[in-house]
CSV table of C-alpha atoms and ligand atoms in Angstrom, one decimal:
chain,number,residue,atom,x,y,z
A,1,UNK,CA,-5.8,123.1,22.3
A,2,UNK,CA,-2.8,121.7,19.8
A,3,UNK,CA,-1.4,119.0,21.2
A,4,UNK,CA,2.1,117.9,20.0
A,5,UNK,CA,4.7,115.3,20.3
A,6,UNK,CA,8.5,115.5,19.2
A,7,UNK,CA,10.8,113.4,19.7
A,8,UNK,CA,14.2,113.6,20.5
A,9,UNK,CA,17.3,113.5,18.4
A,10,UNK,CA,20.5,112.8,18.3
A,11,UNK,CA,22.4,115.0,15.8
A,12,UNK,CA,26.1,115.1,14.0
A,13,UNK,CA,26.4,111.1,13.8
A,14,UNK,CA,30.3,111.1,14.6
A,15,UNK,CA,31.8,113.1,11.9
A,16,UNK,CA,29.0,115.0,10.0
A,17,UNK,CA,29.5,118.3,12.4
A,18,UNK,CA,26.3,120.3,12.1
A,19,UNK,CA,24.8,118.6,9.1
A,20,UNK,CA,23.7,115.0,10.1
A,21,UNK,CA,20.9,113.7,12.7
A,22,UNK,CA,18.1,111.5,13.5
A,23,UNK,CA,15.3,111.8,15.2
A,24,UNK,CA,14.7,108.9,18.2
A,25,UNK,CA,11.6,107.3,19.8
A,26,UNK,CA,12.0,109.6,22.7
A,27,UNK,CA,9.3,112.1,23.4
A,28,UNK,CA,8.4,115.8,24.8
A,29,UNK,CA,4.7,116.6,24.7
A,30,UNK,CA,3.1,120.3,24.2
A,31,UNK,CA,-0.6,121.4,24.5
A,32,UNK,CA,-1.1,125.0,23.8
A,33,UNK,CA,-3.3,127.9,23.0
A,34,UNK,CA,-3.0,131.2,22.1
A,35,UNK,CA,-4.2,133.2,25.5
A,36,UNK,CA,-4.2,137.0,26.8
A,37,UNK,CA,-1.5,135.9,29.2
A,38,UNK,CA,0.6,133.4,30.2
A,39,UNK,CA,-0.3,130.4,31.4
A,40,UNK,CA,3.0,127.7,31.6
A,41,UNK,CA,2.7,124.6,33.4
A,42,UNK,CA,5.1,121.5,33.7
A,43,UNK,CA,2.9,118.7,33.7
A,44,UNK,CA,5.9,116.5,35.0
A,45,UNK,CA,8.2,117.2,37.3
A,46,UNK,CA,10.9,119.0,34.8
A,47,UNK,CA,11.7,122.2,36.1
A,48,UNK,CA,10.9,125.2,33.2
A,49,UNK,CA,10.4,128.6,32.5
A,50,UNK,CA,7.1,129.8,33.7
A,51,UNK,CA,7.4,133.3,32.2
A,52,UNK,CA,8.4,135.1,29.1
A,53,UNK,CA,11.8,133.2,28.7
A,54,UNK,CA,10.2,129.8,28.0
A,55,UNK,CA,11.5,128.3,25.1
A,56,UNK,CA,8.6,127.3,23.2
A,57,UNK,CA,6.7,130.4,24.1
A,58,UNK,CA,9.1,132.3,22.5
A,59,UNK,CA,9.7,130.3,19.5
A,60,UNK,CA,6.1,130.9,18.9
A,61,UNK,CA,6.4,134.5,19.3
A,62,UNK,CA,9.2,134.6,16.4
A,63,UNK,CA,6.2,132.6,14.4
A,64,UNK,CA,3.5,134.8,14.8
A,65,UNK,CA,5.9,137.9,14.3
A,66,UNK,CA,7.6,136.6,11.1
A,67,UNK,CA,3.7,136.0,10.0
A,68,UNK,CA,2.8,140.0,11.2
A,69,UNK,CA,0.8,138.9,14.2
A,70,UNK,CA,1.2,139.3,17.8
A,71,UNK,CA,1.1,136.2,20.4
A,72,UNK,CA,-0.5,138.3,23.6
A,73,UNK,CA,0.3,135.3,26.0
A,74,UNK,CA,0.1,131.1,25.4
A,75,UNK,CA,-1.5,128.9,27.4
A,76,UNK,CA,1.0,125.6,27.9
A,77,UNK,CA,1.5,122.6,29.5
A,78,UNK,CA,4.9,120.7,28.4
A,79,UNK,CA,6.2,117.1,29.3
A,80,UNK,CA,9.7,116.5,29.3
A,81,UNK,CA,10.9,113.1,28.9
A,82,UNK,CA,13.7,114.6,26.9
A,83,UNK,CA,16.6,115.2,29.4
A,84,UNK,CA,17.9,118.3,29.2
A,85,UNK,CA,21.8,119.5,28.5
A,86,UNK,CA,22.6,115.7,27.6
A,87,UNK,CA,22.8,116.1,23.9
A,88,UNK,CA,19.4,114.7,23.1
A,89,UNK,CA,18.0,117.8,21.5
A,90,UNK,CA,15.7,119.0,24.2
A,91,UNK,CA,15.9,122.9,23.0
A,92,UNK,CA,15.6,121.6,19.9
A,93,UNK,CA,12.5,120.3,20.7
A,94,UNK,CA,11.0,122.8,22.4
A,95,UNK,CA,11.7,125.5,19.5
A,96,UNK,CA,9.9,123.1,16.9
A,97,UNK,CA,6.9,122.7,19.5
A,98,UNK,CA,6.9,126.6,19.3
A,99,UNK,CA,7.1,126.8,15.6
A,100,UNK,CA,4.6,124.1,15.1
A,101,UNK,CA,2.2,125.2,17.6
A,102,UNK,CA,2.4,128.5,16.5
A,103,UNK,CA,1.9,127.8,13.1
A,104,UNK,CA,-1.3,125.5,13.9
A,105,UNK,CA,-2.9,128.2,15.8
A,106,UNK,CA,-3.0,130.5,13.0
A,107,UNK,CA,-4.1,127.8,10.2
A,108,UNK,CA,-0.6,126.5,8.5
A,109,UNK,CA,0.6,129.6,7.1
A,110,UNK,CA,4.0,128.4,6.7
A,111,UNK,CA,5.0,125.4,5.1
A,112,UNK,CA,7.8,122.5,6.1
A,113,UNK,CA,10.7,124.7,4.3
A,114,UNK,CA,9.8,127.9,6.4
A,115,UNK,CA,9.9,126.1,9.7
A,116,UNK,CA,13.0,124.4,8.7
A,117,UNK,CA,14.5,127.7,8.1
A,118,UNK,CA,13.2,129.6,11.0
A,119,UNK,CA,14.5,126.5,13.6
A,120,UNK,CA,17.8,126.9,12.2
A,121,UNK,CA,17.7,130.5,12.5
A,122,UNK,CA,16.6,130.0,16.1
A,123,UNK,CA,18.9,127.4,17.0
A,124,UNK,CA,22.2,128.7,14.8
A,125,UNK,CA,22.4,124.8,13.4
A,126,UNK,CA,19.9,122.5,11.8
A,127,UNK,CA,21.2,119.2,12.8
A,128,UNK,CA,19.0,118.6,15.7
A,129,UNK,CA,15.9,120.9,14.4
A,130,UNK,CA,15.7,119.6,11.2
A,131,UNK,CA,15.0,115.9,12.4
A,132,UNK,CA,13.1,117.1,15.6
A,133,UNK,CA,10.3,118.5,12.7
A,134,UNK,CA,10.8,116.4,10.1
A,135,UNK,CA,11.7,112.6,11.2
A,136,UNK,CA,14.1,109.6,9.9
A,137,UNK,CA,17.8,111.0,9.1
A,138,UNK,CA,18.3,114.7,7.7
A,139,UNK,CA,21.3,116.1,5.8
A,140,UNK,CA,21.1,119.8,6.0
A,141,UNK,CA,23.7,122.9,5.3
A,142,UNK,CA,22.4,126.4,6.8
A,143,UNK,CA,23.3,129.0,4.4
A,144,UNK,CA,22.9,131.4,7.1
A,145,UNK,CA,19.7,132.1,5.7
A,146,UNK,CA,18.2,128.9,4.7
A,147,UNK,CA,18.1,125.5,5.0
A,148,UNK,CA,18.9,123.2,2.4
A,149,UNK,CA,18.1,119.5,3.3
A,150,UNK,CA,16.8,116.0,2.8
A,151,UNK,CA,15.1,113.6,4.8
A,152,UNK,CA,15.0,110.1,4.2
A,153,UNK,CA,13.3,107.7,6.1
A,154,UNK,CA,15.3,104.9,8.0
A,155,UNK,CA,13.6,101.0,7.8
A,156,UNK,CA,16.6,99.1,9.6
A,157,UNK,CA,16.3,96.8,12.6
A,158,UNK,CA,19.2,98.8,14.4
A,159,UNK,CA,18.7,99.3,17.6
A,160,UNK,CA,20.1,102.5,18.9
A,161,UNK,CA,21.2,102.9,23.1
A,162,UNK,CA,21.4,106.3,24.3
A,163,UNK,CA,24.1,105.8,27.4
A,164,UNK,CA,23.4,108.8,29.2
A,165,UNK,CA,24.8,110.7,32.3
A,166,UNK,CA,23.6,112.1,35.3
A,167,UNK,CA,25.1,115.3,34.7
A,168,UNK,CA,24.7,118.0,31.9
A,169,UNK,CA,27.2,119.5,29.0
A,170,UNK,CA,25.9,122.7,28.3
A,171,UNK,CA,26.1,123.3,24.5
A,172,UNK,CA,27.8,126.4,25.1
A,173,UNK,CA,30.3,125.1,26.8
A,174,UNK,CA,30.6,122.0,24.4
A,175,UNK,CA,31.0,124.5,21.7
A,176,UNK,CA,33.3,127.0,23.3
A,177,UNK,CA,36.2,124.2,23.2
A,178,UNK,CA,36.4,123.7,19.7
A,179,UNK,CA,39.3,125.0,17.8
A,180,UNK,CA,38.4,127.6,15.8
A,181,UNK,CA,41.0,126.2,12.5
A,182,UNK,CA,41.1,122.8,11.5
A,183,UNK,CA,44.0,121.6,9.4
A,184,UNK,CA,42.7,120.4,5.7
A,185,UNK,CA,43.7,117.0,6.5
A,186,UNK,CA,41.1,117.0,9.2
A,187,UNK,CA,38.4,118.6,7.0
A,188,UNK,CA,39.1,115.9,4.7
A,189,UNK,CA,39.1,112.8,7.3
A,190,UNK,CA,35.4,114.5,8.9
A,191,UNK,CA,33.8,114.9,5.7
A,192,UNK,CA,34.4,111.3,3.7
A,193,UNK,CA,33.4,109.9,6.9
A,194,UNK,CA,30.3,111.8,7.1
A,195,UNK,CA,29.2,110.3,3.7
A,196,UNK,CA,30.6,107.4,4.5
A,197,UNK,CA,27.9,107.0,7.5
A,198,UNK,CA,24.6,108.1,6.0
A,199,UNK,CA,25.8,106.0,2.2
A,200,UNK,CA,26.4,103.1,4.9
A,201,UNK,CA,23.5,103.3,7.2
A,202,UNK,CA,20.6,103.9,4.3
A,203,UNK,CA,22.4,101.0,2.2
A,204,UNK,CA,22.7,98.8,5.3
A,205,UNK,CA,26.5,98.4,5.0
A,206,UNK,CA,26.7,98.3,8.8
A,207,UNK,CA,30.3,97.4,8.8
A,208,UNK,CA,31.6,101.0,8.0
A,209,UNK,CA,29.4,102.7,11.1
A,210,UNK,CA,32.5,102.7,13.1
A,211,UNK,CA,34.9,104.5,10.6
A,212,UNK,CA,32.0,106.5,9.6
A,213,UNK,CA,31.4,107.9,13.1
A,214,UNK,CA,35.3,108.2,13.3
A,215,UNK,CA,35.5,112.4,13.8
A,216,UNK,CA,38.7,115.0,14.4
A,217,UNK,CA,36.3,118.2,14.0
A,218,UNK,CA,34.4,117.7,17.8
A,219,UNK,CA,34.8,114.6,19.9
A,220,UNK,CA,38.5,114.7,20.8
A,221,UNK,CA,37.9,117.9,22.3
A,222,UNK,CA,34.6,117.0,23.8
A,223,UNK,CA,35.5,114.0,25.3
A,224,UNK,CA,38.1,115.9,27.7
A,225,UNK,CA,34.5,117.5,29.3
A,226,UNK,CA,32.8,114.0,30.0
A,227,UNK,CA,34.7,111.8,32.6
A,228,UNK,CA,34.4,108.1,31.8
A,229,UNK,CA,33.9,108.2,28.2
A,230,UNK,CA,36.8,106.2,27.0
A,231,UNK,CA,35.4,103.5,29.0
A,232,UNK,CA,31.9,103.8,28.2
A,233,UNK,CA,33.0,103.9,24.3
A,234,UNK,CA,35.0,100.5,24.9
A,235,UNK,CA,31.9,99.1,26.7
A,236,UNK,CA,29.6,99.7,23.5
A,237,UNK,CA,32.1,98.4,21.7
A,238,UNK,CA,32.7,95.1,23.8
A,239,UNK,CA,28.7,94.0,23.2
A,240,UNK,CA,29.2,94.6,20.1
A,241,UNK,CA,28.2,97.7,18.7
A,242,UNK,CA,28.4,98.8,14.6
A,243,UNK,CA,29.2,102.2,16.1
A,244,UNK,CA,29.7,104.6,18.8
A,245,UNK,CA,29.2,108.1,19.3
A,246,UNK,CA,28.9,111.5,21.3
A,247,UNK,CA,25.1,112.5,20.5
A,248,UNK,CA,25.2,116.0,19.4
A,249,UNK,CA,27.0,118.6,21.8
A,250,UNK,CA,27.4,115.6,24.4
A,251,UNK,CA,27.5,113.7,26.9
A,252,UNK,CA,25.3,111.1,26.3
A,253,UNK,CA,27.0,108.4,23.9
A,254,UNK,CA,24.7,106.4,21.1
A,255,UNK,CA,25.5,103.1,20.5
A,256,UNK,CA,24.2,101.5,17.2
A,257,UNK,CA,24.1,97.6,17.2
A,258,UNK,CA,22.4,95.0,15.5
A,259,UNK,CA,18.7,94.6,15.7
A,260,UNK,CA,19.6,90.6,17.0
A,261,UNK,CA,22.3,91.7,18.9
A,262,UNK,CA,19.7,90.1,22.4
A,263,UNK,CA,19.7,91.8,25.4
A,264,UNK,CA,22.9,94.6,24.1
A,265,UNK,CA,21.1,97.5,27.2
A,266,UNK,CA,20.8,95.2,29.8
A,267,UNK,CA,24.7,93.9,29.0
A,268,UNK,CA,25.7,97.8,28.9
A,269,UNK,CA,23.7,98.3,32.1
A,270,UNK,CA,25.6,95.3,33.7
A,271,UNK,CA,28.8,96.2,32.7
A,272,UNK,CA,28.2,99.8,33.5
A,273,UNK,CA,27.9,99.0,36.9
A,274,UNK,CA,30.8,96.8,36.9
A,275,UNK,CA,32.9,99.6,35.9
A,276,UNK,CA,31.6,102.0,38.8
A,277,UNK,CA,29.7,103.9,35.8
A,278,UNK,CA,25.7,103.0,37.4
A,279,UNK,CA,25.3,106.9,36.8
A,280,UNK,CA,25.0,106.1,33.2
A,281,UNK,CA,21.5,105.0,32.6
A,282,UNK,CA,20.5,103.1,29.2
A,283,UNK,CA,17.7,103.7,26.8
A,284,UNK,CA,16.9,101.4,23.9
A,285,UNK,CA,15.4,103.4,21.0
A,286,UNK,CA,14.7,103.3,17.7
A,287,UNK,CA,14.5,106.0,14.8
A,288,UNK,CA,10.9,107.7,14.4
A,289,UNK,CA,10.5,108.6,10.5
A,290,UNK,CA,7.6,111.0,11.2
A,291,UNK,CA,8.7,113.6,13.4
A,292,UNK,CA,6.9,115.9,15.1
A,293,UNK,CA,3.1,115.5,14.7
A,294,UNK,CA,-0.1,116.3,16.2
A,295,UNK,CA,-1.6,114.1,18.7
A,296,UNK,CA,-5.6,114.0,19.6
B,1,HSE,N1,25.9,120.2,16.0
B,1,HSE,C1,25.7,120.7,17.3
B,1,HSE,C2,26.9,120.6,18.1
B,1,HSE,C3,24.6,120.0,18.0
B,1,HSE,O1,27.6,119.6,18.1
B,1,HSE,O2,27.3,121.6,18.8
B,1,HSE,C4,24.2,120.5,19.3
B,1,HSE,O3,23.3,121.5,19.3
């Protein structure tokens, strides 16, 4: 069997809109092997896809195909502690264990770049793929073909809350409210912000985070799908947060606060629940720089 870990990520980082994410210390396991049939189990209780429309089944269909082989069925059991439809990069995780499984079973016939471009194809953006395989913070532009990207690893003592909902934002849906024109002034504001994050968080000029994360592209609009975000922003903000943002499609928010910023979940928690918002639960995390690897 190949046994996998990935971990979760958190992708566009405020303003950089399809390009930017990280990758989170948050985890989804995958044991697999190639089979005459299929054999899917959840090994917790997350509800999946037994059958042919399980993502990482079919992601390592697409492998073996785009290698000229044919996957005749998969034996799999998944974890997933990643929740699902909360902007965490679940799919995204389950379409690199595909690829990586895939590409395992038949001996590492593609390499890094291949995969890249494959999830990307897969997915339609690289921002939570990219960091899902590769680890630490990626910059990447999809071509529409290929992938062009960067990872660099990320040695800060940030800490990093994922505040997240009981209820899901289906990408989709997160997508489908987004102008489709954007006045130049807007493209202008998104994209020196997006520099302005990654130059600021790999230099450790913490101070910028919050204009950095500032976006017009996405979050206005998504913010009118998740109820109680104004006052969970404000919240992250009150402790003390560098920044605050809508991971990827939504509608978890990431905090980003000092690594001696003591005890910044448990006061979110606290004032959470003093708000009437105890259905946003907290996670502390922290940035894994290795991505996806195999496990024994
Ligand atoms: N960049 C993507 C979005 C991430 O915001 O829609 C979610 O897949």
């Amino acid at each position: 069997m190949v046994k996998l870990q990935i971990p979760a990520t958190s992708a566009n980082l405020g303003a950089g809109f399809d390009a930017l994410g990280l990758a989170l210390s948050f985890y989804n396991t995958a044991e697999m092997e190639e089979n005459d049939h299929l054999d899917i189990k959840s090994l917790d209780n997350t509800k999946i896809p037994e059958n042919e429309k399980n993502l990482i089944y079919i992601s390592a269909k697409d492998l073996y195909e785009v290698c000229g082989k044919k996957l005749e069925g998969l034996t799999l059991r998944q974890t997933n502690a990643i929740p699902m439809a909360r902007g965490l990069g679940s799919s995204s995780a389950c379409i690199i264990a595909g690829l990586v499984g895939a590409n395992k079973m038949l001996g590492d016939p593609l390499t890094k770049d291949d995969l890249v471009d494959l999830a990307a194809q897969i997915e339609g953006h690289p921002d939570n793929t990219a960091p899902a395989l590769l680890g630490g913070i990626v910059t990447a532009v999809f071509d529409g073909r290929k992938v062009h990207w960067v990872k660099q690893e990320v040695y800060t003592n940030l800490k990093f809350a994922a505040i997240i909902p009981d209820f899901e934002l289906k990408t989709n849906d997160a997508r489908a409210c987004l102008p489709k024109e954007v006045t130049y002034k807007d493209a202008v504001y998104n994209l020196s912000r997006a520099a302005l994050f990654s130059a600021s968080l790999l230099t450790g000029k913490y101070e910028n985070l919050r204009t950095g994360v500032d976006d017009r592209l996405h979050q206005p609009y998504r913010m009118k799908l998740i109820p109680n975000i104004d006052e969970v922003f404000d919240i992250a903000y009150t402790h003390g947060a560098y920044a605050a943002y809508i991971s990827g499609a939504g509608p978890t928010v990431m905090a980003i606060a000092d690594g001696g910023n003591e005890f910044f979940a448990g006061k979110l928690r606290f004032s959470l629940e003093n708000a009437g918002l105890s259905n946003w639960s907290v996670h502390e995390l922290s940035i894994d720089n290795e991505g996806t690897k195999v496990v024994v």
